[in-house]
Coordinates of C-alpha atoms and ligand atoms in Angstrom, one line a residue:
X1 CA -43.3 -52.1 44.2
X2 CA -46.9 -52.6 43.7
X3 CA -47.9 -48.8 44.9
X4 CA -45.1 -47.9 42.2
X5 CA -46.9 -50.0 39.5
X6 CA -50.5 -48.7 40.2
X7 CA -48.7 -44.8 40.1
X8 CA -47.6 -45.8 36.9
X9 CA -50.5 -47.2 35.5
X10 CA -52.4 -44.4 36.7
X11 CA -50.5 -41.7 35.3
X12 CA -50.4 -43.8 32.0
X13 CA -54.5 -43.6 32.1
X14 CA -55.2 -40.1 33.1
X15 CA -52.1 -39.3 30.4
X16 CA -53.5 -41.3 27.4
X17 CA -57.0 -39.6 27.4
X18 CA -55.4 -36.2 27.4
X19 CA -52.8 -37.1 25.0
X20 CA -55.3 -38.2 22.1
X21 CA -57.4 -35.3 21.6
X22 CA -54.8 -32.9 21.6
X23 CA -52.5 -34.9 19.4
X24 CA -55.7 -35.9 16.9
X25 CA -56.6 -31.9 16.8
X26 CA -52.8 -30.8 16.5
X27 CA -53.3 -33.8 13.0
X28 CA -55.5 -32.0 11.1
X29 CA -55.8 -29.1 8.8
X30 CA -57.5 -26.0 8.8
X31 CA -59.1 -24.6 6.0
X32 CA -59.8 -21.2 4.6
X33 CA -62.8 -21.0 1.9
X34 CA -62.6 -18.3 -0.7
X35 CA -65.4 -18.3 -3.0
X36 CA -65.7 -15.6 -6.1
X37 CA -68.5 -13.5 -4.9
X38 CA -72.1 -14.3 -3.1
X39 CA -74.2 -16.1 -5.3
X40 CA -76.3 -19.7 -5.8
X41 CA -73.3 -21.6 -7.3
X42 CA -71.1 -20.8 -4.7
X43 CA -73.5 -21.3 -1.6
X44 CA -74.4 -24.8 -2.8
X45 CA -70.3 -25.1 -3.2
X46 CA -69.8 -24.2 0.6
X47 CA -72.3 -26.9 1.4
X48 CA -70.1 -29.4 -0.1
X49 CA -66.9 -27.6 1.8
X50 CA -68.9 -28.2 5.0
X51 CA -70.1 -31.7 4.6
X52 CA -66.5 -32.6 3.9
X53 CA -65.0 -30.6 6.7
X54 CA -68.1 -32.6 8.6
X55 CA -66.4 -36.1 7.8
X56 CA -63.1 -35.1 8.3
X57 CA -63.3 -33.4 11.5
X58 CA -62.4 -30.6 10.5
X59 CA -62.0 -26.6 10.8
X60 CA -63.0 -24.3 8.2
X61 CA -62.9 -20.3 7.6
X62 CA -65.4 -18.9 5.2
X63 CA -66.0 -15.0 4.0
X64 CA -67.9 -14.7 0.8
X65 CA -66.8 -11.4 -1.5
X66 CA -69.5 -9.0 -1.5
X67 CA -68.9 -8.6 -5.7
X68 CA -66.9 -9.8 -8.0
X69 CA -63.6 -8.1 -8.2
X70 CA -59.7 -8.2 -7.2
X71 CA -59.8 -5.6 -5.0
X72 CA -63.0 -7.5 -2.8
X73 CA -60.9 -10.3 -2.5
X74 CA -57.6 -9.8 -2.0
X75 CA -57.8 -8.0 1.0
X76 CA -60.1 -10.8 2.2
X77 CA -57.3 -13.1 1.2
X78 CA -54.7 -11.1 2.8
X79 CA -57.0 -11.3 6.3
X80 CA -57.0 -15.4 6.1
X81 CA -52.9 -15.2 5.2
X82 CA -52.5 -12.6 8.7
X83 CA -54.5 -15.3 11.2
X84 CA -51.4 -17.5 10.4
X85 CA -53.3 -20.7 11.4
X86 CA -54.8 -22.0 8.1
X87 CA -52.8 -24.9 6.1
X88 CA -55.0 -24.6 3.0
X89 CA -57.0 -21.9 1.1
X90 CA -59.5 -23.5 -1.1
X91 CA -60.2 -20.5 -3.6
X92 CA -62.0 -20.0 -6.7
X93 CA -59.6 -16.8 -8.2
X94 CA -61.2 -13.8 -9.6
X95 CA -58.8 -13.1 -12.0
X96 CA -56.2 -15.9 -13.6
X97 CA -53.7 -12.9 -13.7
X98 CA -54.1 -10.7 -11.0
X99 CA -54.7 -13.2 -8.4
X100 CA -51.3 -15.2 -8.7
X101 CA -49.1 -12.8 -6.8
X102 CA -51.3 -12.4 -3.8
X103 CA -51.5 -15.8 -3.7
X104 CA -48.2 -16.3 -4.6
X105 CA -47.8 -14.4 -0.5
X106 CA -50.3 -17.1 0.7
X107 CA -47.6 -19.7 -0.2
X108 CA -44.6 -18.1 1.3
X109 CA -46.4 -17.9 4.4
X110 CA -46.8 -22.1 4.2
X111 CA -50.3 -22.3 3.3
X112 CA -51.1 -24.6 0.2
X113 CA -53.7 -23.5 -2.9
X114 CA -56.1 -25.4 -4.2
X115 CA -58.4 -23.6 -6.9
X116 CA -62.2 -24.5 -7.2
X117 CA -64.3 -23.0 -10.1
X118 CA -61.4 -20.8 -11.8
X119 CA -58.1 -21.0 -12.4
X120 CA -54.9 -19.3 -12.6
X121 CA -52.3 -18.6 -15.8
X122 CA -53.8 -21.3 -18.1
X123 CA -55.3 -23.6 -16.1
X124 CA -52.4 -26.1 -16.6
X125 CA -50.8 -26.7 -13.1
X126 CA -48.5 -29.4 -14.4
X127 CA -46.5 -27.9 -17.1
X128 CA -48.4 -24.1 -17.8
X129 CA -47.4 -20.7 -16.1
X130 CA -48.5 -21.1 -12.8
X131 CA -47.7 -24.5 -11.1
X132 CA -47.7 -23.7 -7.2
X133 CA -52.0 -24.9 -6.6
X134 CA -52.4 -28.5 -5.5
X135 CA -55.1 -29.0 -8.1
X136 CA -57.7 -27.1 -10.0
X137 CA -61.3 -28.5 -9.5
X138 CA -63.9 -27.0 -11.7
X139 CA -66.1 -27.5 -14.7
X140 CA -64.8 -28.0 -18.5
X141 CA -65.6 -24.7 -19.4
X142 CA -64.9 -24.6 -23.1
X143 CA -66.4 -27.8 -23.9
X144 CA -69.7 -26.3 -21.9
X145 CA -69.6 -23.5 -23.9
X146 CA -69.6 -25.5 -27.0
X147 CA -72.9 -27.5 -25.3
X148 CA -74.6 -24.4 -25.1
X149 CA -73.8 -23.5 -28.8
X150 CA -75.1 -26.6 -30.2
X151 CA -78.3 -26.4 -28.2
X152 CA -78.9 -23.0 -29.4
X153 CA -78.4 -23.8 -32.8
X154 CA -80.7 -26.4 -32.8
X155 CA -83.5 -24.8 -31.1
X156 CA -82.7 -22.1 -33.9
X157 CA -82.6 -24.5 -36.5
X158 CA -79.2 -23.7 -38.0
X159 CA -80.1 -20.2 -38.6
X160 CA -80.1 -16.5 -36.7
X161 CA -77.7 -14.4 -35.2
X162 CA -76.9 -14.3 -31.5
X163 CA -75.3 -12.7 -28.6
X164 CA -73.7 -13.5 -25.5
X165 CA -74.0 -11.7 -22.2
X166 CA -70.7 -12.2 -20.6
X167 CA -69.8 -10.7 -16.6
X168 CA -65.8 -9.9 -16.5
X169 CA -62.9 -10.1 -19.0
X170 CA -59.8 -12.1 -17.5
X171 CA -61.9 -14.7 -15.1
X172 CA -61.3 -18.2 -16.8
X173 CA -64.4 -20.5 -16.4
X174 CA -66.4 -17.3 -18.5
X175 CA -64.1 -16.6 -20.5
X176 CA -63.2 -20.8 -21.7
X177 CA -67.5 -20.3 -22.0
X178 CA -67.7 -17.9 -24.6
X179 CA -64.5 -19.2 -26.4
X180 CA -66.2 -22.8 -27.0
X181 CA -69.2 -20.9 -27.7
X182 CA -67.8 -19.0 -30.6
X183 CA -66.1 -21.8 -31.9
X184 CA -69.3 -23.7 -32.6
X185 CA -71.5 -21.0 -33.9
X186 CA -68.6 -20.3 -36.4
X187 CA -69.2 -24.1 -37.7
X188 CA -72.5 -22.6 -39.3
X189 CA -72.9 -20.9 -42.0
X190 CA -76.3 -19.3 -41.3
X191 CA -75.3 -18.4 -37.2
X192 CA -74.2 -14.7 -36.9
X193 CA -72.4 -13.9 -34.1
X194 CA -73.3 -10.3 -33.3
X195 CA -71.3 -9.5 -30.2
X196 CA -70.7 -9.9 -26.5
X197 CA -70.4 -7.6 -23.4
X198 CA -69.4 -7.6 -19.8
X199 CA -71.8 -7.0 -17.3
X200 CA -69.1 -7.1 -14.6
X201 CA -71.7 -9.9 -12.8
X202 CA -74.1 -7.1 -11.9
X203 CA -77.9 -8.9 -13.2
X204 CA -78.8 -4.7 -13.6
X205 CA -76.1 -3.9 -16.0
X206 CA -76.7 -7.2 -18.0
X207 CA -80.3 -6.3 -18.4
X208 CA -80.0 -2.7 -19.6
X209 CA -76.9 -4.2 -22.2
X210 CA -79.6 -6.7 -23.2
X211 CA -82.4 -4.8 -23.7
X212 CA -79.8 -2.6 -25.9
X213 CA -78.8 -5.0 -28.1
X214 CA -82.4 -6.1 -28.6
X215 CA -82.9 -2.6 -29.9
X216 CA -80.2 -2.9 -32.2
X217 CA -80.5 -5.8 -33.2
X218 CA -84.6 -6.7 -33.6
X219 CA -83.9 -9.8 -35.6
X220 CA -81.6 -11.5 -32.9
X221 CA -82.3 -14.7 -32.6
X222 CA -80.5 -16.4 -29.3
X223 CA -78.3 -15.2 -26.0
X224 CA -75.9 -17.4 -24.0
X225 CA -76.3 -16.4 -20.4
X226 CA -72.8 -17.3 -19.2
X227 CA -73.7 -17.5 -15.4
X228 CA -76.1 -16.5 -13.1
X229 CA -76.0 -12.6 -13.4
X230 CA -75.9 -12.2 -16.4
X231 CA -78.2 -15.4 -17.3
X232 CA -80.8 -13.5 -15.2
X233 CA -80.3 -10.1 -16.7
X234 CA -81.0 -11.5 -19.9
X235 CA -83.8 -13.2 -18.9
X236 CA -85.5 -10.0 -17.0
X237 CA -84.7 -8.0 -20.4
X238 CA -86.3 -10.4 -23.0
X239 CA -89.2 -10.9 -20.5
X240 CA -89.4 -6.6 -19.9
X241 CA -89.6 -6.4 -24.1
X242 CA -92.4 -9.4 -24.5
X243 CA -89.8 -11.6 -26.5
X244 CA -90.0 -14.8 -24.5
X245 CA -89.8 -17.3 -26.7
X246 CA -89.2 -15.2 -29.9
X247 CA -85.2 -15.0 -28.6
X248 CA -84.2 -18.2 -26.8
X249 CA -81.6 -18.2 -24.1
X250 CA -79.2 -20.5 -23.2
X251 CA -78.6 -20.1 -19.4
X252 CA -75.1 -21.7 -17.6
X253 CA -75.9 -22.1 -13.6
X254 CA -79.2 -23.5 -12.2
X255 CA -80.4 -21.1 -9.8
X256 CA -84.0 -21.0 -9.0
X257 CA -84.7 -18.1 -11.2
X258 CA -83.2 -19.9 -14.4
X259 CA -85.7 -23.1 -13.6
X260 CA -88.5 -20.8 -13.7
X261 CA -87.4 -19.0 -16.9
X262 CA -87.0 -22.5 -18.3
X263 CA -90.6 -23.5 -16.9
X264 CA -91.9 -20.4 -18.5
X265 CA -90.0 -20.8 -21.7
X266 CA -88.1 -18.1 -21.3
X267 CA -85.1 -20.5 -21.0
X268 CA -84.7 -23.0 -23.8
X269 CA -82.0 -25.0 -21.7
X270 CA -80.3 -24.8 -18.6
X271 CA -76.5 -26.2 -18.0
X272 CA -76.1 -27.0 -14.5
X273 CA -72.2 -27.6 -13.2
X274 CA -71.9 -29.3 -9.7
X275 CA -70.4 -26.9 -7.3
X276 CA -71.2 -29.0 -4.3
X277 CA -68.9 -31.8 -6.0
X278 CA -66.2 -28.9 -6.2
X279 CA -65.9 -27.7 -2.4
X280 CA -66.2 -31.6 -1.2
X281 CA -63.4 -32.5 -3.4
X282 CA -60.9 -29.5 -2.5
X283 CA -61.4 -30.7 1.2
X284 CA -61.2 -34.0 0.5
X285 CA -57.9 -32.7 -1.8
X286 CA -56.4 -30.5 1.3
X287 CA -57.0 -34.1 3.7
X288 CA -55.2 -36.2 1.5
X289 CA -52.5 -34.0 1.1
X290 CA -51.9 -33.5 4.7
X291 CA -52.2 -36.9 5.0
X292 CA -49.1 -37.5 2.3
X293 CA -51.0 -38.1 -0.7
X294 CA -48.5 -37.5 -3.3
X295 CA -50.6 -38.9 -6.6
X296 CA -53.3 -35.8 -6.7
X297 CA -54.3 -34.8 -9.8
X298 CA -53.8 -31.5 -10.9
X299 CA -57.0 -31.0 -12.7
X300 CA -60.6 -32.7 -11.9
X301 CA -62.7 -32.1 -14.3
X302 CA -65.8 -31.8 -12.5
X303 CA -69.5 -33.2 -14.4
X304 CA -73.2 -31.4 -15.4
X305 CA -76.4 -31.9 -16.2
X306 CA -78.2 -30.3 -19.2
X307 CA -81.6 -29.2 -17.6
X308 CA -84.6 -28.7 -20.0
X309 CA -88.3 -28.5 -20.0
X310 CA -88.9 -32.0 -20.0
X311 CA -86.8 -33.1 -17.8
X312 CA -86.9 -30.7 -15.0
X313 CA -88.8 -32.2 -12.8
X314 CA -87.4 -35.5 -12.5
X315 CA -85.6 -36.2 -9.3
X316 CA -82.2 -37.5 -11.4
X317 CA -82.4 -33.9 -13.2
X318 CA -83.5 -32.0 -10.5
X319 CA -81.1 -32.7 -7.9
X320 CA -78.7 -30.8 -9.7
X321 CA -80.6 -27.3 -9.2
X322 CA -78.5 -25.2 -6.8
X323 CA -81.1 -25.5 -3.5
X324 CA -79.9 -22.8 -0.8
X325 CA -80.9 -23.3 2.4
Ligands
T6T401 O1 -71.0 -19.6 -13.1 C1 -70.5 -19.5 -11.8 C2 -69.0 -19.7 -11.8 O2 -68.7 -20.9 -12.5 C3 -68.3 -18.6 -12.5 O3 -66.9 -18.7 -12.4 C4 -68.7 -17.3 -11.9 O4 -70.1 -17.2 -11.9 C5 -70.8 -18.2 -11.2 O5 -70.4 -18.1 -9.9 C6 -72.3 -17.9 -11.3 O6 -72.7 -16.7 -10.8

């Protein structure tokens, strides 16, 4: 009887140490991480994907596109859909349009969206077009936009027409960018508005249709730089005709090359958004999901920081400039 005890509680031992692991690994998630293309913003959101991964204990995939565009990421999304092991695909969608029905595929096959950055149909996952993501976690583009208006008006002083350098038609967070940004210029009577163009997020291409429109237009005043392409395009093409300061920019995305333009006043103001806050959340998102979490909301509305001259140095400003490792 005893011998038949100590079996038993031998067998229990050697069972319970095998049993947790495999049990605790079987009880997680795995993650696939699509960002929109290989840039600043979306490297510093990765770090926050992998700290959170980090504190869950979790397992992540992660290709970046090499450029921006539908047919660079869709196959790349079809590739994380064929290994048939991921739960979650944490994506920042190229195109609010054209990226619904391949992800639309991602969902039949069981795995669940959540969309960092951009967003899909109108944004509105609650009552809008598109309803199947978990959440959309990203910036308030619009009202950014608008932020970017008023701080080029009032370096202008009310008066002066503008442009904006804009990368692709049809992606959401540019497009809610310029849209606020029109809005407010339109509010004042002495702004001109001369025009936009698409630079398809190539820093060449928004240079050369900078440097154009500075030909055409030598009495512009101001550019919004909607991201970091084009932002730097139009930074390289005021700087190549001697115009720094003469036409102030207005620069979304703080990449190193933007804090230097701003330093060199090139920049006038620089609007930082917080990727890193975007990928922790979405893991943080996919977790609590998996865990049962029925009460997600299904848009966060994630924060910035307006970085200028003055305050660009302080460590409360400058933690918000996208640092790459
Ligand atoms: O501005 C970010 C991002 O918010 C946008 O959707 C695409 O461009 C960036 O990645 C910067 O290059």
């Amino acid at each position: 009887m005893f011998k038949k005890l100590l079996l038993v509680a031998v067998v229990l031992a050697l069972a319970i140490p095998l049993a947790v692991p495999a049990t605790a690994q079987d009880d997680k998630p795995k993650i696939g991480f699509l960002p929109g293309v290989v840039d600043p913003f979306y490297q510093v959101m990765e770090l926050g994907v992998n700290q959170a991964v980090k504190d869950f204990g979790l397992e992540v995939v992660t290709q970046f596109p090499e450029s921006w565009n539908v047919t660079v990421q869709t196959p790349i999304l079809e590739t994380y859909i064929a290994r048939g092991d991921l739960d979650y695909i944490i994506i920042a969608p190229v195109d609010k349009e054209q990226m619904v029905a391949p992800l639309e595929k991602a969902l039949e096959a069981g795995i669940k969206i959540i969309t960092v950055d951009t967003f899909l149909g109108d944004g509105d996952y609650e009552n809008g077009p598109v309803t199947f993501p978990i959440s959309y976690i990203g910036s308030d583009n619009v009202d950014r936009g608008r932020i970017a208006a008023r701080a080029l008006v009032e370096a202008l002083g009310g008066k002066g027409k503008v442009f904006v350098e804009n990368t692709n038609p049809g992606v959401s967070s540019v497009e809610g960018r310029a849209q606020g940004f029109q809005e407010v210029i339109a509010q004042y009577p002495e702004m001109e508005f001369v025009g936009m163009e698409y630079c398809l997020d190539d820093a060449t291409v928004a240079a050369e249709q900078v440097s154009a429109v500075l030909q055409r237009e030598p009495d512009l005043a101001g550019i919004f730089g909607v991201n970091v392409f084009s932002a730097q395009g139009a930074g390289n093409a005021v700087k190549a005709a001697g115009l720094q300061g003469a036409v102030q920019i207005v620069s979304y995305d703080a990449t190193k090359d933007a804090m230097e333009n701003l330093r060199n006043d090139v920049v006038t103001m620089v609007l930082a958004q917080k990727p890193y806050d975007m990928g922790y959340l979405a893991v943080a998102f996919a977790m609590a999901d998996w865990r049962g979490v029925t009460s997600l909301p299904k848009r966060v509305t994630t924060g910035f920081a307006i970085l200028t001259k003055e305050n660009m140095d302080d460590p409360e400003y400058a933690r918000f400039i996208y640092q790459v490792p």
